[in-house]
Coordinates of C-alpha atoms and ligand atoms in Angstrom, one line a residue:
X809 CA -19.9 184.5 5.9
X810 CA -21.5 181.1 6.8
X811 CA -21.4 181.1 10.6
X812 CA -23.6 178.1 10.9
X813 CA -20.8 176.0 9.3
X814 CA -18.8 176.4 12.5
X815 CA -20.0 174.0 15.2
X816 CA -19.3 174.3 18.9
X817 CA -16.4 171.8 18.8
X818 CA -14.6 174.0 16.2
X819 CA -15.3 177.3 18.0
X820 CA -12.5 177.3 20.6
X821 CA -9.8 177.1 17.9
X822 CA -11.4 179.9 16.0
X823 CA -11.7 182.1 19.1
X824 CA -8.0 181.6 19.8
X825 CA -6.9 182.1 16.2
X826 CA -8.9 185.1 15.2
X827 CA -7.2 188.5 15.1
X828 CA -8.4 190.9 17.9
X829 CA -7.5 194.1 19.6
X830 CA -7.2 194.6 23.3
X831 CA -8.4 198.0 24.5
X832 CA -8.6 197.5 28.3
X833 CA -5.5 196.2 29.8
X834 CA -3.7 197.8 32.8
X835 CA -0.1 197.1 32.3
X836 CA 0.5 196.9 36.1
X837 CA -2.2 194.3 36.1
X838 CA -0.2 192.0 33.8
X839 CA 2.6 191.7 36.4
X840 CA 2.7 188.0 37.2
X841 CA 3.7 186.8 40.7
X842 CA 6.9 185.2 39.3
X843 CA 8.0 188.6 37.8
X844 CA 7.0 190.4 41.0
X845 CA 9.4 188.2 42.9
X846 CA 12.1 188.5 40.3
X847 CA 11.9 192.3 40.3
X848 CA 11.7 192.4 44.1
X849 CA 15.0 190.4 44.2
X850 CA 16.6 192.6 41.5
X851 CA 15.6 195.8 43.2
X852 CA 16.0 194.6 46.8
X853 CA 12.4 195.3 47.7
X854 CA 10.8 193.4 50.6
X855 CA 7.5 191.8 49.9
X856 CA 4.9 190.8 52.5
X857 CA 4.7 187.3 51.0
X858 CA 7.3 184.6 51.3
X859 CA 6.6 182.7 48.1
X860 CA 4.9 183.0 44.7
X861 CA 2.3 180.6 45.8
X862 CA 1.6 182.6 49.0
X863 CA 1.1 185.7 46.9
X864 CA -1.1 184.0 44.4
X865 CA -3.3 182.5 47.1
X866 CA -4.0 186.1 48.3
X867 CA -5.8 186.7 45.0
X868 CA -9.2 186.1 46.3
X869 CA -11.2 189.3 45.9
X870 CA -14.6 190.4 47.2
X871 CA -14.8 193.7 45.3
X872 CA -12.8 196.3 43.4
X873 CA -11.1 197.8 46.4
X874 CA -9.9 194.4 47.8
X875 CA -8.2 193.9 44.5
X876 CA -6.7 197.4 44.2
X877 CA -5.0 197.1 47.6
X878 CA -3.0 194.1 46.5
X879 CA -2.5 195.4 42.9
X880 CA -0.8 198.6 44.2
X881 CA 1.4 196.6 46.5
X882 CA 2.5 194.4 43.6
X883 CA 3.5 197.4 41.5
X884 CA 5.9 198.6 44.2
X885 CA 8.7 196.4 42.8
X886 CA 8.8 198.5 39.6
X887 CA 11.7 201.1 39.9
X888 CA 13.8 201.3 36.7
X889 CA 12.9 201.7 33.0
X890 CA 14.0 198.1 32.4
X891 CA 11.4 196.9 35.0
X892 CA 8.7 198.6 33.1
X893 CA 10.1 197.3 29.8
X894 CA 10.2 193.7 31.2
X895 CA 6.6 193.9 32.4
X896 CA 5.3 195.2 29.1
X897 CA 7.4 192.8 27.1
X898 CA 6.0 189.9 29.0
X899 CA 2.5 191.2 28.3
X900 CA 3.2 191.5 24.6
X901 CA 4.4 187.9 24.4
X902 CA 1.1 186.8 25.9
X903 CA -0.8 189.0 23.5
X904 CA 1.1 187.5 20.6
X905 CA 0.2 184.0 21.7
X906 CA -3.5 185.1 21.8
X907 CA -3.4 186.7 18.3
X908 CA -3.9 190.2 19.6
X909 CA -2.9 192.5 16.7
X910 CA -3.1 195.8 18.5
X911 CA -3.2 196.9 22.2
X912 CA -4.1 200.2 23.8
X913 CA -2.5 199.9 27.2
X914 CA -3.3 201.8 30.4
X915 CA -0.6 202.8 32.8
X916 CA -1.0 204.4 36.3
X917 CA 1.8 206.9 36.7
X918 CA 0.7 208.1 40.2
X919 CA 1.3 204.6 41.5
X920 CA 4.9 205.1 40.7
X921 CA 5.5 208.9 41.0
X922 CA 4.1 208.7 44.6
X923 CA 7.0 206.3 45.3
X924 CA 9.5 208.8 43.7
X925 CA 9.8 206.8 40.5
X926 CA 9.9 209.5 37.7
X927 CA 7.4 209.9 34.9
X928 CA 10.4 209.5 32.5
X929 CA 11.3 206.1 33.9
X930 CA 7.7 204.9 33.6
X931 CA 6.9 206.2 30.1
X932 CA 10.2 205.5 28.4
X933 CA 10.4 202.0 29.7
X934 CA 6.9 201.2 28.5
X935 CA 7.3 203.0 25.2
X936 CA 10.5 201.1 24.4
X937 CA 8.6 197.8 24.8
X938 CA 5.8 199.1 22.5
X939 CA 8.4 200.0 19.8
X940 CA 10.0 196.5 20.1
X941 CA 6.5 194.8 20.0
X942 CA 5.9 196.4 16.6
X943 CA 9.3 195.6 15.3
X944 CA 9.7 192.1 16.7
X945 CA 6.2 190.8 17.1
X946 CA 4.2 192.8 14.6
X947 CA 1.8 194.1 17.3
X948 CA 0.9 197.8 17.2
X949 CA 0.1 199.5 20.4
X950 CA -0.4 202.8 22.2
X951 CA -0.3 204.0 25.8
X952 CA -3.1 205.7 27.7
X953 CA -2.2 207.5 30.9
X954 CA -4.8 206.9 33.7
X955 CA -5.5 209.1 36.6
X956 CA -6.2 207.4 39.9
X957 CA -9.7 208.7 40.8
X958 CA -9.3 208.2 44.6
X959 CA -6.6 210.8 44.5
X960 CA -7.2 214.6 44.2
X961 CA -7.9 216.7 41.1
X962 CA -4.7 218.6 42.0
X963 CA -2.7 215.4 41.8
X964 CA -4.2 214.5 38.5
X965 CA -3.3 218.0 37.1
X966 CA 0.3 217.6 38.4
X967 CA 0.5 214.2 36.7
X968 CA -0.7 215.5 33.4
X969 CA 1.8 218.4 33.5
X970 CA 4.6 216.0 34.3
X971 CA 3.6 213.9 31.3
X972 CA 3.6 216.8 28.8
X973 CA 7.3 216.3 27.8
X974 CA 6.5 212.7 26.8
X975 CA 3.3 213.6 25.0
X976 CA 4.4 211.9 21.8
X977 CA 4.6 208.6 23.7
X978 CA 0.9 208.3 24.7
X979 CA -2.3 209.0 22.9
X980 CA -4.8 209.7 25.6
X981 CA -5.9 209.8 29.2
X982 CA -8.2 207.5 31.2
X983 CA -9.6 207.3 34.7
X984 CA -9.3 204.2 37.0
X985 CA -9.1 203.0 40.6
X986 CA -11.9 203.1 43.2
X987 CA -15.0 204.1 41.4
X988 CA -17.7 204.5 44.1
X989 CA -17.7 208.0 45.6
X990 CA -15.4 209.3 43.0
X991 CA -17.6 210.5 40.1
X992 CA -16.2 211.6 36.8
X993 CA -17.2 215.2 37.6
X994 CA -14.3 215.4 40.0
X995 CA -11.9 215.4 36.9
X996 CA -13.9 217.6 34.6
X997 CA -11.2 220.3 34.4
X998 CA -8.3 217.9 34.0
X999 CA -10.0 216.2 31.1
X1000 CA -10.7 219.6 29.6
X1001 CA -7.0 220.3 29.7
X1002 CA -6.2 216.9 28.2
X1003 CA -8.6 217.6 25.3
X1004 CA -6.9 221.0 24.8
X1005 CA -3.6 219.1 24.5
X1006 CA -5.1 217.0 21.7
X1007 CA -5.3 213.8 23.8
X1008 CA -8.0 211.2 23.5
X1009 CA -10.2 210.4 26.6
X1010 CA -11.6 207.3 28.0
X1011 CA -12.9 206.5 31.5
X1012 CA -13.8 203.6 33.7
X1013 CA -17.5 204.0 34.5
X1014 CA -20.3 201.6 35.5
X1015 CA -18.0 198.8 36.7
X1016 CA -19.4 199.0 40.3
X1017 CA -20.7 202.6 40.0
X1018 CA -24.1 203.7 38.9
X1019 CA -25.3 204.5 35.3
X1020 CA -25.1 208.2 36.2
X1021 CA -21.3 207.8 36.1
X1022 CA -21.5 206.6 32.5
X1023 CA -23.6 209.6 31.6
X1024 CA -21.1 212.0 33.2
X1025 CA -18.1 210.2 31.7
X1026 CA -19.7 210.9 28.3
X1027 CA -21.1 214.4 28.8
X1028 CA -18.7 215.9 31.3
X1029 CA -15.4 214.2 30.5
X1030 CA -16.3 213.7 26.8
X1031 CA -14.9 210.2 27.0
X1032 CA -14.9 208.4 23.6
X1033 CA -15.0 205.0 25.2
X1034 CA -16.4 203.6 28.4
X1035 CA -14.3 201.1 30.3
X1036 CA -16.5 198.3 31.7
X1037 CA -19.9 200.1 31.5
X1038 CA -21.8 196.9 32.4
X1039 CA -24.1 198.8 34.9
X1040 CA -25.6 200.6 31.8
X1041 CA -28.1 197.7 31.7
X1042 CA -30.0 199.3 34.5
X1043 CA -30.8 202.5 32.5
X1044 CA -32.9 201.9 29.4
X1045 CA -32.4 205.4 28.0
X1046 CA -28.7 205.1 28.4
X1047 CA -28.7 201.8 26.6
X1048 CA -30.5 203.4 23.7
X1049 CA -28.0 206.2 23.6
X1050 CA -25.0 203.8 23.7
X1051 CA -26.4 201.7 20.9
X1052 CA -27.4 204.7 18.8
X1053 CA -24.0 206.5 19.2
X1054 CA -22.0 203.2 19.0
X1055 CA -20.1 204.2 22.2
X1056 CA -17.6 201.4 22.8
X1057 CA -17.8 199.6 26.1
X1058 CA -14.5 197.7 26.9
X1059 CA -16.0 194.8 28.8
X1060 CA -13.8 192.5 30.9
X1061 CA -15.7 189.3 31.8
X1062 CA -13.2 187.5 34.0
X1063 CA -12.5 190.7 35.9
X1064 CA -16.2 191.1 36.5
X1065 CA -16.3 187.6 37.8
X1066 CA -13.3 187.9 40.1
X1067 CA -14.4 191.2 41.5
X1068 CA -17.9 189.8 42.1
X1069 CA -19.7 192.3 39.8
X1070 CA -21.6 189.2 38.6
X1071 CA -21.9 186.1 40.9
X1072 CA -21.3 183.7 38.0
X1073 CA -20.1 184.1 34.4
X1074 CA -23.4 182.7 33.3
X1075 CA -25.0 185.8 34.7
X1076 CA -22.8 188.2 32.7
X1077 CA -24.7 190.7 30.5
X1078 CA -22.3 190.7 27.5
X1079 CA -24.7 188.7 25.3
X1080 CA -27.6 191.0 26.2
X1081 CA -25.6 194.1 25.4
X1082 CA -24.4 192.6 22.1
X1083 CA -28.0 191.7 21.1
X1084 CA -29.1 195.3 21.9
X1085 CA -26.6 196.6 19.3
X1086 CA -24.0 198.0 21.7
X1087 CA -20.3 198.2 20.6
X1088 CA -19.0 195.8 23.3
X1089 CA -15.9 193.7 23.1
X1090 CA -13.9 191.4 25.3
X1091 CA -10.7 192.5 27.2
X1092 CA -8.6 191.1 30.0
X1093 CA -8.3 194.2 32.4
X1094 CA -5.7 192.8 34.9
X1095 CA -4.9 189.3 33.5
X1096 CA -2.3 188.3 36.0
X1097 CA -4.8 188.8 38.8
X1098 CA -8.1 187.7 37.2
X1099 CA -7.2 184.2 35.8
X1100 CA -6.5 184.8 32.2
X1101 CA -5.4 186.8 29.2
X1102 CA -7.5 187.5 26.1
X1103 CA -8.2 184.0 24.8
X1104 CA -9.0 182.6 28.2
X1105 CA -11.6 185.4 28.5
X1106 CA -13.0 184.5 25.2
X1107 CA -13.1 180.7 25.9
X1108 CA -14.7 181.0 29.3
X1109 CA -17.2 183.6 28.3
X1110 CA -18.3 181.7 25.2
X1111 CA -18.7 178.5 27.1
X1112 CA -20.7 180.2 30.0
X1113 CA -23.0 182.2 27.7
X1114 CA -23.3 179.7 24.9
X1115 CA -22.1 182.1 22.3
X1116 CA -21.4 181.2 18.7
X1117 CA -19.3 182.1 15.7
X1118 CA -21.5 185.0 14.7
X1119 CA -20.9 186.5 18.2
X1120 CA -17.2 186.0 17.8
X1121 CA -17.2 187.8 14.5
X1122 CA -19.1 190.7 15.9
X1123 CA -16.9 191.0 19.0
X1124 CA -13.7 191.0 16.8
X1125 CA -15.3 193.7 14.5
X1126 CA -16.3 195.8 17.5
X1127 CA -12.7 195.6 18.8
X1128 CA -11.4 197.0 15.5
X1129 CA -14.2 199.6 15.3
X1130 CA -13.4 200.9 18.8
X1131 CA -9.6 201.2 18.4
X1132 CA -7.9 204.6 18.1
X1133 CA -6.5 203.8 14.6
X1134 CA -7.4 205.0 11.1
X1135 CA -10.1 203.4 8.8
X1136 CA -7.5 201.8 6.5
X1137 CA -6.0 199.8 9.4
X1138 CA -9.5 198.7 10.5
X1139 CA -10.2 197.5 7.0
X1140 CA -6.9 195.6 6.9
X1141 CA -7.8 193.8 10.2
X1142 CA -11.3 193.0 8.8
X1143 CA -9.7 191.3 5.8
X1144 CA -7.5 189.3 8.1
X1145 CA -10.6 188.3 10.2
X1146 CA -12.5 187.2 7.1
X1147 CA -9.6 185.1 6.0
X1148 CA -9.3 183.5 9.4
X1149 CA -13.1 182.6 9.5
X1150 CA -12.9 181.2 6.0
X1151 CA -9.9 179.0 7.0
X1152 CA -12.0 177.7 9.9
X1153 CA -14.8 176.7 7.6
X1154 CA -17.2 179.7 7.5
Ligands
LIG1834 N1 -11.2 199.2 37.7 C1 -10.7 200.3 38.3 N2 -9.4 200.5 38.4 C2 -8.6 199.5 38.0 C3 -9.0 198.4 37.5 C4 -10.4 198.2 37.3 O1 -10.9 197.2 36.8 N3 -7.9 197.6 37.2 C5 -6.9 198.3 37.5 N4 -7.2 199.5 38.0
LIG1835 ZN1 -9.8 198.4 34.2

C-alpha cells in the first residue's frame, strides 16, 4: 500500500469512506435532543428544559460526573420497546452514513430498571433494531450489557440475573459510569459469574481513573478490552504489557476533549499510543453529547494530531482486530479496506 500517494487534501474523504467498526458507543449517549423531546412528548414525560436549544446549551461539561448527571436525565424519556428501537435505529442511520460496518453497542439496563422499565423492554427493543440494521443497512452489531459502577455489587448481580432470559441477545458485559472511587475489584464476583455464563467482558478503565484500574480490569475482571485506557500512558510497564498482549483500547477523542481529560485535542495521546504499538482505535462514546459521530471524531483528531493515511489504515485494522467476530469476517473487512485505499489512490 502506497500511503504517501495520499496527500492531506485527499485524506478527509478517505477517512469518511473507509470501513470501520465502532466498539465504544453507549446507545443512551446517541439520544439526540430532538429525539429526547419527541419521546418526552410521546410518553408524557416532563423535562427540565423548555426547548431543544436550552437542553443542548446545557451540554458544557467539566468532568465525567457533570456529563453523567445530564445523560441519565436524558434517558428518562425511554419507556417502551419502540423508544429503544427508535434510539438505536437513529444511531444505525448515523453509523451507515459514516461507513461503520459493525458496532458493538453498550446499554445501561440499571438506568431503566431503576425507573421500573423492564429488562425485556430494553433488550428486545434494542435487539430488534440490531436485526433490522443487518437486514436493511448491512451493518452487523452486538449488544454489551454495562453495569453502573456507582451502584452496588448486589444491584449488578440482580441485573445480570434479570438478563439471563435474554442471554442470546447480548454478547458480553461491561462496566461504566463514575470511575473514581469505584475500582474494578468491586465487581470481581459479578464478572466471574458473567464469564461462567460464557459472556465476554470489557471494562471502562483509565478514563479519569489511575493506571491501577487498568491493571485490575485485566487481572481481576479478565476484561478482553479496555474502554478509554488513556491514563495507561503514566505507567511504562503497563504500556509494555498492553502493546505485547495487543490489548485493545477503545479510545474516544471527542469524549476526552468534552470531559476535559485532555485540555485540547492537540494534547491527546492517541498518536503516541499508536506509535508504541498499542491496539488503539477511534470511537464516539456518547456522540449526541460530545459533538460528533465516528467520522467527526476521525476528522477532528486527524487534523489536531497531523495524522496521515498510514495512521488511518492502522486505526481501521485495529478496529477490526479488536471486534468480537471471527477471523474470516476480519479478513473480509480487510479486503474492503484495501479496496477503499486503492480507490483513493494508495
Ligand atoms: N465513561 C463512563 N461512563 C459512561 C461514559 C463514559 O465515557 N459514557 C456513558 N457512560
Ligand atoms: Zn464510554
